[in-house]
JSON list of C-alpha atoms in Angstrom, two decimals:
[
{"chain": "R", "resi": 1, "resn": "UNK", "atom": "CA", "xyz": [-2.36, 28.83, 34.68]},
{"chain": "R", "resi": 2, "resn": "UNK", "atom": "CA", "xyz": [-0.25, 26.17, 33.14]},
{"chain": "R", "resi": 3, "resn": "UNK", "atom": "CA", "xyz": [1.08, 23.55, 35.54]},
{"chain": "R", "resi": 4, "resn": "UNK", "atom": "CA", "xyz": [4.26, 21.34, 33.98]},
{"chain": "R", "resi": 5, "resn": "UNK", "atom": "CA", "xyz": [6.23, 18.41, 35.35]},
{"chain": "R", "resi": 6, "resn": "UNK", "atom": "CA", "xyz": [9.41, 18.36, 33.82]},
{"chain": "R", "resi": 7, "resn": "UNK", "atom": "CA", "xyz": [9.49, 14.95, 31.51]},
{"chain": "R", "resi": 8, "resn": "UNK", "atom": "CA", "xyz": [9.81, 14.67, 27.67]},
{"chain": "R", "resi": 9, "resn": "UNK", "atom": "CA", "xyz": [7.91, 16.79, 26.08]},
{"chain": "R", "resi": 10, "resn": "UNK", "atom": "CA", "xyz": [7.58, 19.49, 28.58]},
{"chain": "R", "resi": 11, "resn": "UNK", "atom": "CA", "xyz": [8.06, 22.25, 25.91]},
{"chain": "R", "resi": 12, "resn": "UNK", "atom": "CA", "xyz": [5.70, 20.73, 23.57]},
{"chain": "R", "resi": 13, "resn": "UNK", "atom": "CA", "xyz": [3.08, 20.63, 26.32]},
{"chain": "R", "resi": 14, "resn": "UNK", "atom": "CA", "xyz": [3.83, 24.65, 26.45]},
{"chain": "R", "resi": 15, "resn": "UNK", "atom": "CA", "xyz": [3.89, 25.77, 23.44]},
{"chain": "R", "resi": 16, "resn": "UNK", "atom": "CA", "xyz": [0.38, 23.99, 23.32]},
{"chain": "R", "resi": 17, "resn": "UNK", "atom": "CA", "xyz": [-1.05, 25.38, 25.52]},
{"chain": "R", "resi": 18, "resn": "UNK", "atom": "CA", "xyz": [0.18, 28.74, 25.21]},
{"chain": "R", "resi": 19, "resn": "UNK", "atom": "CA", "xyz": [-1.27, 28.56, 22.01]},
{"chain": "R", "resi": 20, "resn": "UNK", "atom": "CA", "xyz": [-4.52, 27.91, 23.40]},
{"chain": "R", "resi": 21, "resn": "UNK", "atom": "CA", "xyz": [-4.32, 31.02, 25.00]},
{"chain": "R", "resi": 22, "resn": "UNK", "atom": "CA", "xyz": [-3.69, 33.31, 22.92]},
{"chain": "R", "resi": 23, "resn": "UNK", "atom": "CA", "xyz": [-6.04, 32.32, 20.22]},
{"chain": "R", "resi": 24, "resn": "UNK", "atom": "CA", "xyz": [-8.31, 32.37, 23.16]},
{"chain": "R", "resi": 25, "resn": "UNK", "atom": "CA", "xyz": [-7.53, 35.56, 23.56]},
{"chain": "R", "resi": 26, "resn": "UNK", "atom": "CA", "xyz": [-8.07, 37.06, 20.38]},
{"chain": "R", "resi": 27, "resn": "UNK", "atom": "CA", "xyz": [-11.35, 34.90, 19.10]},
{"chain": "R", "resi": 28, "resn": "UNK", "atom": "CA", "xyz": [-14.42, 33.88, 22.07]},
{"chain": "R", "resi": 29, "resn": "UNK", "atom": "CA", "xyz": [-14.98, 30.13, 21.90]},
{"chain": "R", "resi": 30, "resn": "UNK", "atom": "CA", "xyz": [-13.62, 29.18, 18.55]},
{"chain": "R", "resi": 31, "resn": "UNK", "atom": "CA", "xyz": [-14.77, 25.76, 17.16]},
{"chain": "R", "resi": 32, "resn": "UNK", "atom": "CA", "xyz": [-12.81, 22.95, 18.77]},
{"chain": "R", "resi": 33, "resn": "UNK", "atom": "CA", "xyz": [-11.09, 21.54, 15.35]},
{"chain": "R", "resi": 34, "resn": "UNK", "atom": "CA", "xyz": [-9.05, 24.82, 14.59]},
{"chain": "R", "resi": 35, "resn": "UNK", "atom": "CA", "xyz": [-8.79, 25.44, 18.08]},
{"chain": "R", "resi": 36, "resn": "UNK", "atom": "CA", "xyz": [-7.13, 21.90, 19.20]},
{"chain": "R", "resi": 37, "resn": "UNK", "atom": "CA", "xyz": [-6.11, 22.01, 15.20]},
{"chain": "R", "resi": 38, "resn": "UNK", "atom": "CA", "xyz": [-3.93, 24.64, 16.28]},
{"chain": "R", "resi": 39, "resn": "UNK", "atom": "CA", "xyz": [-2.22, 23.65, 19.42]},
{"chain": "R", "resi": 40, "resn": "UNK", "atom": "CA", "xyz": [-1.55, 20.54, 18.07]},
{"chain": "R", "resi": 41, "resn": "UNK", "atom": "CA", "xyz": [0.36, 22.11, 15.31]},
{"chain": "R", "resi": 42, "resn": "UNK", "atom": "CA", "xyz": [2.09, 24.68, 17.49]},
{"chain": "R", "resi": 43, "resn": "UNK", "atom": "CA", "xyz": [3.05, 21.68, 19.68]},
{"chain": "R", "resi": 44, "resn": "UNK", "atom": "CA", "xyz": [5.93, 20.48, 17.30]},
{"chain": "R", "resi": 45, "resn": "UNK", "atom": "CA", "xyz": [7.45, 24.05, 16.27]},
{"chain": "R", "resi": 46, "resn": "UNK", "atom": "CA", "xyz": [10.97, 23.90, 16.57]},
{"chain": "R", "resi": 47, "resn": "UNK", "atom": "CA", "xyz": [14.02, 26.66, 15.92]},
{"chain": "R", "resi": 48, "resn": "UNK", "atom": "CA", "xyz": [16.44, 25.34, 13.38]},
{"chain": "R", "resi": 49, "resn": "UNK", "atom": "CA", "xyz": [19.19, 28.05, 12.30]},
{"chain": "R", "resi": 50, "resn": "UNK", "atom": "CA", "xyz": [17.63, 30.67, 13.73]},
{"chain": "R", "resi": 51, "resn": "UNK", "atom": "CA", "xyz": [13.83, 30.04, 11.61]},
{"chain": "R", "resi": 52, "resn": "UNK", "atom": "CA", "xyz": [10.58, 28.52, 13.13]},
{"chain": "R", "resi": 53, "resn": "UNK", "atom": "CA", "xyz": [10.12, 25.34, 11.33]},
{"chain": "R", "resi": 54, "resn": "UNK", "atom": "CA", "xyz": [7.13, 22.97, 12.09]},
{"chain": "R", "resi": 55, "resn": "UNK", "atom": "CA", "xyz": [7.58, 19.12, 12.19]},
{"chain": "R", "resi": 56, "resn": "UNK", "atom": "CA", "xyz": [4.64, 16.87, 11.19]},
{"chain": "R", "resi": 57, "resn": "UNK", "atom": "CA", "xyz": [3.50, 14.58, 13.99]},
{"chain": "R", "resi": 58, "resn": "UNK", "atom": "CA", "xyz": [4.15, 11.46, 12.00]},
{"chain": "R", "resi": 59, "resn": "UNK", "atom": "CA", "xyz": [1.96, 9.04, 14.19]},
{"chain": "R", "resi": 60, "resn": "UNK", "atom": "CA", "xyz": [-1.11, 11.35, 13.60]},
{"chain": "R", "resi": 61, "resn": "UNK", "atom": "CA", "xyz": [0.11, 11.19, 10.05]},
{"chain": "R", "resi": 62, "resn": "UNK", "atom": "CA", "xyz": [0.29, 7.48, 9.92]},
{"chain": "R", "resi": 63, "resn": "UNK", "atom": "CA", "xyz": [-3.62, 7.58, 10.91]},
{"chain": "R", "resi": 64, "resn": "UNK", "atom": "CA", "xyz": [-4.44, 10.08, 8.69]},
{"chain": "R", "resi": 65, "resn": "UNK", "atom": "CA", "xyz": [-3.02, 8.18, 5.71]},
{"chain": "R", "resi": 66, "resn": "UNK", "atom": "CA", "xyz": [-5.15, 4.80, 7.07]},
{"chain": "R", "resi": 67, "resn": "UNK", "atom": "CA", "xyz": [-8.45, 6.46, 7.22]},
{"chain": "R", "resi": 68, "resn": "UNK", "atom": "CA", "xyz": [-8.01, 8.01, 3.93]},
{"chain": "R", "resi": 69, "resn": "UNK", "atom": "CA", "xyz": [-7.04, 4.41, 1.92]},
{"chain": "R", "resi": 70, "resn": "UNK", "atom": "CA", "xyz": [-10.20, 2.94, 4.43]},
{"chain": "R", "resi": 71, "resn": "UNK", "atom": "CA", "xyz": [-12.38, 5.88, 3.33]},
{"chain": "R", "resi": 72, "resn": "UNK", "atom": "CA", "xyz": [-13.29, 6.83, 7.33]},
{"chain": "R", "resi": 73, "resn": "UNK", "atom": "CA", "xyz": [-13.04, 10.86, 6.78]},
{"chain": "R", "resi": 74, "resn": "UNK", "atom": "CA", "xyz": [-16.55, 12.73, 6.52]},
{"chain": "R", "resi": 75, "resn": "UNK", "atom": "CA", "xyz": [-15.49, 16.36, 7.08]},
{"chain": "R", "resi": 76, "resn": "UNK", "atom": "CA", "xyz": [-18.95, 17.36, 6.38]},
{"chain": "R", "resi": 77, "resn": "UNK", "atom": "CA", "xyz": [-19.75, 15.11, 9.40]},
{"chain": "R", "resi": 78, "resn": "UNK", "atom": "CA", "xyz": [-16.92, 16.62, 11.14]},
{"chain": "R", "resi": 79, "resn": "UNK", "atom": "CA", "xyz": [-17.12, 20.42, 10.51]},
{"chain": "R", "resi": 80, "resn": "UNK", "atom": "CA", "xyz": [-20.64, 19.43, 12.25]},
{"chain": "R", "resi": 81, "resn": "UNK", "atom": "CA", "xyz": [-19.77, 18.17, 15.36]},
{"chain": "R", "resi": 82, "resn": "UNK", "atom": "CA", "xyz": [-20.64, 19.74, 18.72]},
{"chain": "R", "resi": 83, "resn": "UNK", "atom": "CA", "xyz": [-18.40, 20.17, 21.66]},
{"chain": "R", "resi": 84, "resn": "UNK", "atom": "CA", "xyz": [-19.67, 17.18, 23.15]},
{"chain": "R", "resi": 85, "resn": "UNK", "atom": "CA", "xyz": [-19.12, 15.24, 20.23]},
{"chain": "R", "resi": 86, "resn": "UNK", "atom": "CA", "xyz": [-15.53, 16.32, 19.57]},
{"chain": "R", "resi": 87, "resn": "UNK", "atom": "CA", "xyz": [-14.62, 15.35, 23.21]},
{"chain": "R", "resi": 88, "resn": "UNK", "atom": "CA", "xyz": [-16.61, 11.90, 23.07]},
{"chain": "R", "resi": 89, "resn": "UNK", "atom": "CA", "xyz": [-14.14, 10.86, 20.43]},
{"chain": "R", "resi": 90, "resn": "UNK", "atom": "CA", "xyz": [-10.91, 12.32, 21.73]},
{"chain": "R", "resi": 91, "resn": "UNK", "atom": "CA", "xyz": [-10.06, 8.92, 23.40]},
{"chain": "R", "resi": 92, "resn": "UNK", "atom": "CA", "xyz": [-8.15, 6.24, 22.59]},
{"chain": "R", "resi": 93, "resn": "UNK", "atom": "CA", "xyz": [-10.65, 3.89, 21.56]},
{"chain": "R", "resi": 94, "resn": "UNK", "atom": "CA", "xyz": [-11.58, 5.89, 18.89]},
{"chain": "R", "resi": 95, "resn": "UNK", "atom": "CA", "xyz": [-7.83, 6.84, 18.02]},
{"chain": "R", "resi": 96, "resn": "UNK", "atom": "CA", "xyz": [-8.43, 10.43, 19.34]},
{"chain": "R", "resi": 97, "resn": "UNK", "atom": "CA", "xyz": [-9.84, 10.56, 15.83]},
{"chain": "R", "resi": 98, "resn": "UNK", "atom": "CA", "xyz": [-10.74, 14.57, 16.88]},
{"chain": "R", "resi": 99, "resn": "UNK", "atom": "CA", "xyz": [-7.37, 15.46, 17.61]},
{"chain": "R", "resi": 100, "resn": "UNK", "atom": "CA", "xyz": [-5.97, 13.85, 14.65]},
{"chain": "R", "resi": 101, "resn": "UNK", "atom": "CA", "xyz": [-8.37, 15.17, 12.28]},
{"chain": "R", "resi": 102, "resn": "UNK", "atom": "CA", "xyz": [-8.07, 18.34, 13.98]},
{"chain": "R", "resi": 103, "resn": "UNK", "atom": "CA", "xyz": [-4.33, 18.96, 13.61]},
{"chain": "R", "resi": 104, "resn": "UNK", "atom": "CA", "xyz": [-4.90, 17.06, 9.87]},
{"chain": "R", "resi": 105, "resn": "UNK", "atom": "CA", "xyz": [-6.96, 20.10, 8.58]},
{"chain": "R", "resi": 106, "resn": "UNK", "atom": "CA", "xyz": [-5.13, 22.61, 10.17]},
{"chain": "R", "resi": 107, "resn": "UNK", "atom": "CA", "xyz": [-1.40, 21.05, 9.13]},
{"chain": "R", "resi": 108, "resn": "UNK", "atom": "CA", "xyz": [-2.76, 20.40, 5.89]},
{"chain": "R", "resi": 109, "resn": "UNK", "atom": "CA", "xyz": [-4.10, 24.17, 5.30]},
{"chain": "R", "resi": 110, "resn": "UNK", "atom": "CA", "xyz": [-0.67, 25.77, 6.61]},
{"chain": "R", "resi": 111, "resn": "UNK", "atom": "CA", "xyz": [0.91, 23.83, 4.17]},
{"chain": "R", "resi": 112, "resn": "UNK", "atom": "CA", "xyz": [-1.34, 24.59, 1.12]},
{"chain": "R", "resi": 113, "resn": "UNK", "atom": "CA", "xyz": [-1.53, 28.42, 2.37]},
{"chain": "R", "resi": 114, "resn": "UNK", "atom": "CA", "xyz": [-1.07, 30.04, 5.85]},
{"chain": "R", "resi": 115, "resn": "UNK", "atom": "CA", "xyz": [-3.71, 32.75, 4.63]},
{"chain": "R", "resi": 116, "resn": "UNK", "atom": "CA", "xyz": [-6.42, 30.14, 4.89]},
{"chain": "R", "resi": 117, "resn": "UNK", "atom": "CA", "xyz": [-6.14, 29.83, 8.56]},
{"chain": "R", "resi": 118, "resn": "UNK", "atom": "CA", "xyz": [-6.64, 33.79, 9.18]},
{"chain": "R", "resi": 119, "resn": "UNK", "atom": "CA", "xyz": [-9.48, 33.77, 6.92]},
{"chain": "R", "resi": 120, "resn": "UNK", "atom": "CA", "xyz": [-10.95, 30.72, 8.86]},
{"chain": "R", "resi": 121, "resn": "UNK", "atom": "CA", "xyz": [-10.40, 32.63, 11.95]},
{"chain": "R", "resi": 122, "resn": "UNK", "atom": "CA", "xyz": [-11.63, 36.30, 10.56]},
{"chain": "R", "resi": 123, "resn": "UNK", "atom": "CA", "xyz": [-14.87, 34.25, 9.31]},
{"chain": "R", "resi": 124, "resn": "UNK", "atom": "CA", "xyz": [-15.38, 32.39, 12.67]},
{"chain": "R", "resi": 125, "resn": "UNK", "atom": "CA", "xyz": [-15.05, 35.53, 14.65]},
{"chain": "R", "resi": 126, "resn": "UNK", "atom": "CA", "xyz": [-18.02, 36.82, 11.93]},
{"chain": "R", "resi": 127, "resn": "UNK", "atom": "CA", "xyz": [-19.77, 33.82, 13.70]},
{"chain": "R", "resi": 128, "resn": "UNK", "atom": "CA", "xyz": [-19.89, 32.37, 10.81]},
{"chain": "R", "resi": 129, "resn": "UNK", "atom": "CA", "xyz": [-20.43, 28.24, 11.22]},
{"chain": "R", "resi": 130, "resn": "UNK", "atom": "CA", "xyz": [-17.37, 26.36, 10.54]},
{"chain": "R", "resi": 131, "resn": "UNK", "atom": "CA", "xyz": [-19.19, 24.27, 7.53]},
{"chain": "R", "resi": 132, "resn": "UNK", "atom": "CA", "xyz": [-20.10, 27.97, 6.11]},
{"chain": "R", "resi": 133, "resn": "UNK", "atom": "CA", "xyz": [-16.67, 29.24, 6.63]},
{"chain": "R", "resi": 134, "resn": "UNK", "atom": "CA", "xyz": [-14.97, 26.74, 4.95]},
{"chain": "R", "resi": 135, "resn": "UNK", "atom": "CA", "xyz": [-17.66, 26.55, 1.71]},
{"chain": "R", "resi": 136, "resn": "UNK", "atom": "CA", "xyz": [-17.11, 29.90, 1.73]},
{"chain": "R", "resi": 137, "resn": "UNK", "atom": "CA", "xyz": [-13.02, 30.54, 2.47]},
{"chain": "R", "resi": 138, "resn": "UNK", "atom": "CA", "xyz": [-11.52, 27.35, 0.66]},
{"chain": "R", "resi": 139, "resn": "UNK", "atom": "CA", "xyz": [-11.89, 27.24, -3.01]},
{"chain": "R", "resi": 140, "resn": "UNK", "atom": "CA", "xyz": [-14.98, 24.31, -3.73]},
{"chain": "R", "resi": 141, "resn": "UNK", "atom": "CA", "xyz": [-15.94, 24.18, -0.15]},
{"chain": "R", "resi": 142, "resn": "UNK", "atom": "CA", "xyz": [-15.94, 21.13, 2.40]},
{"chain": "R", "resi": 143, "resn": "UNK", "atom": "CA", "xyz": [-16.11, 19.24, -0.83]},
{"chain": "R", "resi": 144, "resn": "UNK", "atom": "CA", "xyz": [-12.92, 20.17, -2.38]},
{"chain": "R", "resi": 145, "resn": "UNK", "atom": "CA", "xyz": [-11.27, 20.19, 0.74]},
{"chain": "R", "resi": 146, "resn": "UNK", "atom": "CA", "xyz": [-11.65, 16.76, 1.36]},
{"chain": "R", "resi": 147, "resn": "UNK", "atom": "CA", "xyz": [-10.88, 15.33, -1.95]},
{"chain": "R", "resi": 148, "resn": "UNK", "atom": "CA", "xyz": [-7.55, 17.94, -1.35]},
{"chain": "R", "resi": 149, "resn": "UNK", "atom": "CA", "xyz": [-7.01, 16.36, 2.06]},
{"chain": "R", "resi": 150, "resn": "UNK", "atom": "CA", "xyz": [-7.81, 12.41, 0.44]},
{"chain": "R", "resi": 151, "resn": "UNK", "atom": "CA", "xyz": [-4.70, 13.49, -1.92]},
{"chain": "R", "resi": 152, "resn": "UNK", "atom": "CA", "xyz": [-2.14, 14.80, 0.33]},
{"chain": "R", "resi": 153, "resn": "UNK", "atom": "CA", "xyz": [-2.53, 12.18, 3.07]},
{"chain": "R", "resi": 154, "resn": "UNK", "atom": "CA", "xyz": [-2.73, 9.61, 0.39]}
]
């Protein structure tokens, strides 16, 4: 059930959480990053001229690019992280740094190649790890992604 009080955003809120659902639906439990990851990115789909088109979420962005020039993203560290952990540092003391890197890895990987995301999702429903489905799936592993993810948010 999906309750919705009608203020900006509403349809963002939606397509969220409807997207929640149906990757919910098709994978048990998947990891929180591409999960959230995700429904963050869903969040901001719009329909221009009759095509989907996704819009960044330029605040998230704007952290992104901090953290990389301050050198505060381990995605080793963060591929890693338990439920618990994820939530603990979805707040906004710690700049919902979850979220953000969540939707970061996922925005960045639809934009490199929307095949990487299935294969992330075909290898997590293996119950494959997320730190071994990504070594595995993305060419040079955690490694590579991050110095790929250092670049584009640079």
């Amino acid at each position: 059930t999906i309750i919705v009080y009608k203020k900006d955003g509403w349809i963002r809120t939606i397509f969220h959480e409807v997207s929640h659902r149906i990757l919910r639906s098709a994978y048990n439990k998947p990891p929180k990053w591409i999960n959230e990851g995700l429904a963050e990115y869903f969040e901001y789909i719009e329909v221009i001229g009759g095509e989907f088109e996704v819009t960044t979420q330029s605040h998230k962005r704007k952290r992104l690019v901090r953290w990389v020039s301050e050198d505060n993203i381990d995605l080793d560290d963060f591929f890693g992280w338990t439920n618990d952990e994820w939530r603990s540092r979805s707040n906004k003391k710690n700049e919902f740094i979850s979220s953000t890197l969540s939707w970061g890895v996922v925005y960045f990987m639809m934009q490199k190649d929307e095949n990487l995301i299935k294969k992330m999702l075909k290898s997590l429903s293996e119950k494959n790890s997320s730190k071994t489905t990504i070594n595995y799936n993305y060419p040079g592993g955690i490694s590579d992604l991050s110095a790929d993810i250092n670049k584009f948010y640079k």
